[in-house]
Short mmCIF file of C-alpha atoms and ligand atoms in Angstrom, two decimals:
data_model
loop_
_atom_site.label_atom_id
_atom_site.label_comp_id
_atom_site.label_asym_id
_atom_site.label_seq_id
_atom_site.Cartn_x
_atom_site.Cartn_y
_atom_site.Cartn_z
CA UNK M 1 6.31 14.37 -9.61
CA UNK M 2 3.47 12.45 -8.04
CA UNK M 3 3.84 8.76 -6.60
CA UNK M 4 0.65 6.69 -6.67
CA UNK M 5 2.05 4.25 -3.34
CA UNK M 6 -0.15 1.23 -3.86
CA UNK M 7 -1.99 0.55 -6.98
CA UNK M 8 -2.69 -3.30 -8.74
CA UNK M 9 -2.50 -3.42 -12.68
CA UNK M 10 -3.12 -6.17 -13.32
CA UNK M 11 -4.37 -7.74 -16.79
CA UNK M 12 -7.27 -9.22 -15.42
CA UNK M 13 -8.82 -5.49 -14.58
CA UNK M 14 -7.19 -3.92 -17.34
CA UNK M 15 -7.54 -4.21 -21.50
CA UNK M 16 -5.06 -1.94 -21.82
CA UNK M 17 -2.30 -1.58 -18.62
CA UNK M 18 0.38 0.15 -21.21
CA UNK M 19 -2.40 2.89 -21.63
CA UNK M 20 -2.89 3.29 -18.03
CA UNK M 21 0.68 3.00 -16.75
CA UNK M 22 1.37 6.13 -19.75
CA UNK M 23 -1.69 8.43 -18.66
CA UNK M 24 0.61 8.42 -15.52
CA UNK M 25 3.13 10.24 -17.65
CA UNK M 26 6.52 10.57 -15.22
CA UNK M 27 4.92 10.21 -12.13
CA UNK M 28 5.68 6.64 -10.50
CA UNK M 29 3.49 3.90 -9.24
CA UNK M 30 3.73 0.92 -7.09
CA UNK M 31 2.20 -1.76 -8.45
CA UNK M 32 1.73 -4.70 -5.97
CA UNK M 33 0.62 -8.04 -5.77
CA UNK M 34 -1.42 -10.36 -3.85
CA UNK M 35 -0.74 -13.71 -5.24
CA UNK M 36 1.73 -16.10 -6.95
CA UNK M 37 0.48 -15.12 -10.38
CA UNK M 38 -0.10 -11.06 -9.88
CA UNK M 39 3.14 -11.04 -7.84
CA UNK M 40 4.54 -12.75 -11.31
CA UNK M 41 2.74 -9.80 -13.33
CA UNK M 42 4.32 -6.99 -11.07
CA UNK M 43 7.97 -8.61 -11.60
CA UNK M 44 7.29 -8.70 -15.45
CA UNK M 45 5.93 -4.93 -15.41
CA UNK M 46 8.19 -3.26 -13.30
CA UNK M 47 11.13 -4.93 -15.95
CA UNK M 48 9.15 -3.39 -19.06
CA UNK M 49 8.50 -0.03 -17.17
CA UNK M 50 10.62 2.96 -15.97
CA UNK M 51 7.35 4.22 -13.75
CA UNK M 52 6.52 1.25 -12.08
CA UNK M 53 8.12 -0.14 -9.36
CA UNK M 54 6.83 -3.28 -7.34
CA UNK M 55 5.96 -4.74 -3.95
CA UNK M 56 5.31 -8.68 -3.86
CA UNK M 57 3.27 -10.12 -0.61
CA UNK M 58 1.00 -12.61 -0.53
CA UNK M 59 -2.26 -11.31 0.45
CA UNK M 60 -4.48 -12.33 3.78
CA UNK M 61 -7.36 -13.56 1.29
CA UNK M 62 -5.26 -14.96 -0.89
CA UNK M 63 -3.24 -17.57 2.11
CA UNK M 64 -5.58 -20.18 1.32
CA UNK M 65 -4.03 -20.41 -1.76
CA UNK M 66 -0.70 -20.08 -1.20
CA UNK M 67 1.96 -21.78 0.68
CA UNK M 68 5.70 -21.81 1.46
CA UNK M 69 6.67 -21.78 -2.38
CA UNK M 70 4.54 -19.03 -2.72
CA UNK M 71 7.42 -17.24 0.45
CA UNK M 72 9.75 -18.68 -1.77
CA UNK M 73 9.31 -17.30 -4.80
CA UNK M 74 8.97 -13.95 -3.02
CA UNK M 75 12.17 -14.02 -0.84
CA UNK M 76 14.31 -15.31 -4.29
CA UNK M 77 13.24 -11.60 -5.92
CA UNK M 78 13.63 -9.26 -2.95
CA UNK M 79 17.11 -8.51 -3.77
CA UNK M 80 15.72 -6.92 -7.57
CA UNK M 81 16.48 -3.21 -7.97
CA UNK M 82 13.07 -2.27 -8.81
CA UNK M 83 11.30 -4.38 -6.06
CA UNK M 84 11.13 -1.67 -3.18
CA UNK M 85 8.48 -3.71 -0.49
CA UNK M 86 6.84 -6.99 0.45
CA UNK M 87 3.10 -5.87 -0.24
CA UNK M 88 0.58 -6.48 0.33
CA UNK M 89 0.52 -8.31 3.40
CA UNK M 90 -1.83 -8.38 6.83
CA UNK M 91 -4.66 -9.29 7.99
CA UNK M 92 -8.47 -9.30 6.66
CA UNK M 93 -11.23 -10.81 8.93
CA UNK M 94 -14.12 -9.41 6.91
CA UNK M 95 -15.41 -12.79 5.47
CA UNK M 96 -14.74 -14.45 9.01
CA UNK M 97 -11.87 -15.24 11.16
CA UNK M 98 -11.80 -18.65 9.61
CA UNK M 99 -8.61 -18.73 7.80
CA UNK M 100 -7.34 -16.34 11.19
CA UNK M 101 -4.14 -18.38 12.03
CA UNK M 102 -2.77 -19.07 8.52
CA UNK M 103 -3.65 -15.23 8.05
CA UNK M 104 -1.12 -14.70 10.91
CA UNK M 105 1.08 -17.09 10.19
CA UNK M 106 1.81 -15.52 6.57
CA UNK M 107 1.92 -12.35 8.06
CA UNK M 108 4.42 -12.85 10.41
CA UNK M 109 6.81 -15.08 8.07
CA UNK M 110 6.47 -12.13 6.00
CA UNK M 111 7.75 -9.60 7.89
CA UNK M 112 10.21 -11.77 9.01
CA UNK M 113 11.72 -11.78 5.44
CA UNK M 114 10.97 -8.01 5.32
CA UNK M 115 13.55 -7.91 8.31
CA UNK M 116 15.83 -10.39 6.83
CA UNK M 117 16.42 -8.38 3.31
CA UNK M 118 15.52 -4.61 5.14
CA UNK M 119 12.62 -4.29 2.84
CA UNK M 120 9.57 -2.35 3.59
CA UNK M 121 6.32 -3.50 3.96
CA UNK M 122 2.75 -2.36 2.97
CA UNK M 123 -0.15 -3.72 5.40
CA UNK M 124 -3.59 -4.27 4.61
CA UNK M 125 -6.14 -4.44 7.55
CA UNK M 126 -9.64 -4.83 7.47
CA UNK M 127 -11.81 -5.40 10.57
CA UNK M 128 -8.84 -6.49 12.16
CA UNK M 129 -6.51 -3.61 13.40
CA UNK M 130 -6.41 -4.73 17.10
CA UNK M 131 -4.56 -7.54 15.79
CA UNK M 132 -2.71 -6.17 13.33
CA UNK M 133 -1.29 -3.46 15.98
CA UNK M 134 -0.57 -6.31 18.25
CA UNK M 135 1.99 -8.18 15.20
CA UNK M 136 3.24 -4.62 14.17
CA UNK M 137 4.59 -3.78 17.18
CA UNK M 138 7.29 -6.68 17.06
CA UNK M 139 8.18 -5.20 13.83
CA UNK M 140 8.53 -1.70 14.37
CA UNK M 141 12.15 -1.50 13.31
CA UNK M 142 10.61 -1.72 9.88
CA UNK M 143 9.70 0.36 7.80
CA UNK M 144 6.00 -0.10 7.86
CA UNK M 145 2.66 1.33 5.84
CA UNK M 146 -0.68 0.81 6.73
CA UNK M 147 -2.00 1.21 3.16
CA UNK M 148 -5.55 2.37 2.76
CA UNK M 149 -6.14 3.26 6.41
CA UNK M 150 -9.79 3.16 7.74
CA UNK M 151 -9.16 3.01 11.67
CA UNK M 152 -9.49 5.72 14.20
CA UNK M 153 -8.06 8.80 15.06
CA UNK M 154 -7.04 7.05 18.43
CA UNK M 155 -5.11 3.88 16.59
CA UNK M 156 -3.61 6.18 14.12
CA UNK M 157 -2.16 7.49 17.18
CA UNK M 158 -0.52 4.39 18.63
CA UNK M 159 0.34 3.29 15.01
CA UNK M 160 2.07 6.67 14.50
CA UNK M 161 4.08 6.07 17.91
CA UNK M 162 5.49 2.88 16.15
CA UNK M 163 6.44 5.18 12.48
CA UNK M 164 3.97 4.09 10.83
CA UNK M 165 3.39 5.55 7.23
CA UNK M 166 -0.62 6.13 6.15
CA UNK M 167 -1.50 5.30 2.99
CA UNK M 168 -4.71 7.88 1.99
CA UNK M 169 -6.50 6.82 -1.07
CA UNK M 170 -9.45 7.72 -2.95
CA UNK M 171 -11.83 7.34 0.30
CA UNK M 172 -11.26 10.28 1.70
CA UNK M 173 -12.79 11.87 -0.96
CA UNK M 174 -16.29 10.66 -0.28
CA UNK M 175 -18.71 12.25 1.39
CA UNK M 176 -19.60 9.72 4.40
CA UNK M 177 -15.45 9.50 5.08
CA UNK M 178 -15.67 11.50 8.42
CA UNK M 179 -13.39 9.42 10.28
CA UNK M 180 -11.01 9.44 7.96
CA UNK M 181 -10.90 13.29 6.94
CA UNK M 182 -10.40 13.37 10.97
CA UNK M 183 -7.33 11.25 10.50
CA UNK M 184 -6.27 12.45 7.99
CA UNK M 185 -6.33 16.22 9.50
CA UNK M 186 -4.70 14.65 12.70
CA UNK M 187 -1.95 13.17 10.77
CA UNK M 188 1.35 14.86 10.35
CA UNK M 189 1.95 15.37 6.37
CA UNK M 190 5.58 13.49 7.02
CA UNK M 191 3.99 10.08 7.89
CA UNK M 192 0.88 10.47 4.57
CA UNK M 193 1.53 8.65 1.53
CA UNK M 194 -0.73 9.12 -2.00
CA UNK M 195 -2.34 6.00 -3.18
CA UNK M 196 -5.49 5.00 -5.19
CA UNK M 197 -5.50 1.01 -4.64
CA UNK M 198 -6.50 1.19 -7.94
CA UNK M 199 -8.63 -0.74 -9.52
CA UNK M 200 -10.75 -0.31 -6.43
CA UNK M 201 -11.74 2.89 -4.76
CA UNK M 202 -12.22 5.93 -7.32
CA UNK M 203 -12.52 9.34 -5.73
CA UNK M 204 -15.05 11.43 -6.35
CA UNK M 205 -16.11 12.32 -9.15
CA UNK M 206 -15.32 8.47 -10.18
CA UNK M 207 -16.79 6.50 -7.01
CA UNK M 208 -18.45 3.51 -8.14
CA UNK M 209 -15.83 3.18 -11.34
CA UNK M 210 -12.51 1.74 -11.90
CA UNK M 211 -9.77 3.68 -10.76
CA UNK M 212 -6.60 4.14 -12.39
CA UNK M 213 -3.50 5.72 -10.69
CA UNK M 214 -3.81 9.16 -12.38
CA UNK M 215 -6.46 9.77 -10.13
CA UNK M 216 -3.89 10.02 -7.24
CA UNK M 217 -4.44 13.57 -8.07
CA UNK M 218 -7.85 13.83 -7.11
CA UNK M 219 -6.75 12.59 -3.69
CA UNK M 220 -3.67 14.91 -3.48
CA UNK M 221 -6.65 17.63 -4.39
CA UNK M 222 -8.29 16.95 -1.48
CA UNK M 223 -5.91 16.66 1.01
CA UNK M 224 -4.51 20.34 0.32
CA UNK M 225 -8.14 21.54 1.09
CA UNK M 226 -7.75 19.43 4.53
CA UNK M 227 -4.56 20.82 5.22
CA UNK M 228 -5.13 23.93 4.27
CA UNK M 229 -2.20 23.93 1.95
CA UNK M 230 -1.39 24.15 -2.02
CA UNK M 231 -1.72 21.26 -4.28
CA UNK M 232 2.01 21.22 -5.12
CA UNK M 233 3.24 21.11 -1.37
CA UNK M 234 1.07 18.41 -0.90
CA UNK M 235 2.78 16.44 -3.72
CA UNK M 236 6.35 17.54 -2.59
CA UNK M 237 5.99 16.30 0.36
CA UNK M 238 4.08 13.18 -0.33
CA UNK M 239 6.53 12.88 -2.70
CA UNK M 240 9.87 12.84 -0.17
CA UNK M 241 7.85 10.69 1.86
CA UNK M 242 7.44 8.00 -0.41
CA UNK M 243 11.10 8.18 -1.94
CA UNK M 244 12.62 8.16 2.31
CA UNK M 245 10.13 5.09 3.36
CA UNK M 246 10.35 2.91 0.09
CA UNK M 247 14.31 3.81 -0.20
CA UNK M 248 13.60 4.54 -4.13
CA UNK M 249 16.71 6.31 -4.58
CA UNK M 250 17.94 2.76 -4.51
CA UNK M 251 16.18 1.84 -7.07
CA UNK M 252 16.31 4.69 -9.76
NI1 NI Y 1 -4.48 -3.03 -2.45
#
């Protein structure tokens, strides 16, 4: 059984989510959300769904339209069986650091709640990973995953020092992904997770169209050819990894 760790169906990207969530057949997915009304959609999916389980977070590009109700209305469904992490959460400076504090402010009050319920948390970071180190490393009693990773072999080092969890997506598939195939062949296989981040970031042969979480296999593909190991290893121990760091026994 595969686990696509961080995906987003939500009905704005897709005609069809039933069709997409079933072309997953009994592999699971974790759908998240970024908002008030796509954290709403993952709490109505993973209800209607055996497969898909949840993380709610409000997202760093999405704090300037959110506010403590939003935290609210998070914190008042982190107790549901099926909703395993706050996610996604972090930091995102690439249109400018000009929403930077109430970025950081969000961040932090959410991992405070992730500490206050024990919940994990998925982490977006995007031209901003000194300072998302700098927050993470008050929080590294949690259970932590930097989802979609694009930093350095050297930061995946420090990160790993703290237990941090990678999330490897459909990037390292493409051609120009040096860095990250050098990551990625760095990393120990206990501390990778599978993703796609669908609708964004298609592997090859799909680059440029949407992605769907199916797909995870094409990135499970290529990290056995990185590793130098078999397909089905890779997704065992993916896998164990996912169910130990998003406590999904919990949740069956
Ligand atoms: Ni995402």
């Amino acid at each position: 059984m595969m686990i696509d760790t961080h995906c987003h169906l939500c009905k704005e990207d897709y005609e069809n989510v039933e069709l997409i969530i079933k072309n997953m057949e009994n592999n699971k997915m974790i759908a998240a959300g970024v908002n008030d009304a796509t954290n709403q959609e993952v709490l109505e999916l993973v209800k209607k769904y055996p497969t898909v389980y949840g993380a709610i977070g409000i997202h760093p590009t999405e704090v300037g339209m959110s506010d403590d109700a939003s935290l609210e209305r998070i914190e008042n469904h982190l107790k549901d069986n099926k909703i395993v992490a706050i996610g996604e959460i972090g930091l995102d400076y690439h249109y400018g650091k000009k929403e930077k504090e109430k970025q950081i402010e969000f961040f932090k009050k959410q991992l405070d709640l992730a500490r206050k319920y024990q919940k994990p948390v998925v982490i977006h970071s995007r031209d901003s990973i000194e300072d998302t180190y700098d927050i993470m490393k008050e929080y590294k009693d949690l259970k932590m995953i930097l989802h979609c990773y694009s930093g350095s072999v050297e930061m995946a080092k420090r990160f790993l020092e703290l237990d941090v969890y990678f999330g490897i997506g459909g990037v390292l598939t493409f051609k120009n992904s040096r860095v990250l195939k050098d990551v990625v062949y760095f990393l120990p296989l206990d501390h990778i997770l599978l993703e796609t981040d669908s609708p964004y970031l298609a592997p090859e042969p799909y680059r440029g169209s949407k992605n769907e979480p199916k797909n995870v296999l094409l990135v499970a593909n290529m990290l056995a050819e990185l590793k130098g190991i078999s397909v089905e290893e890779v997704i065992n121990i993916t896998t164990k990894n996912a169910f130990s760091r998003f406590d999904l026994n919990k949740s069956l």
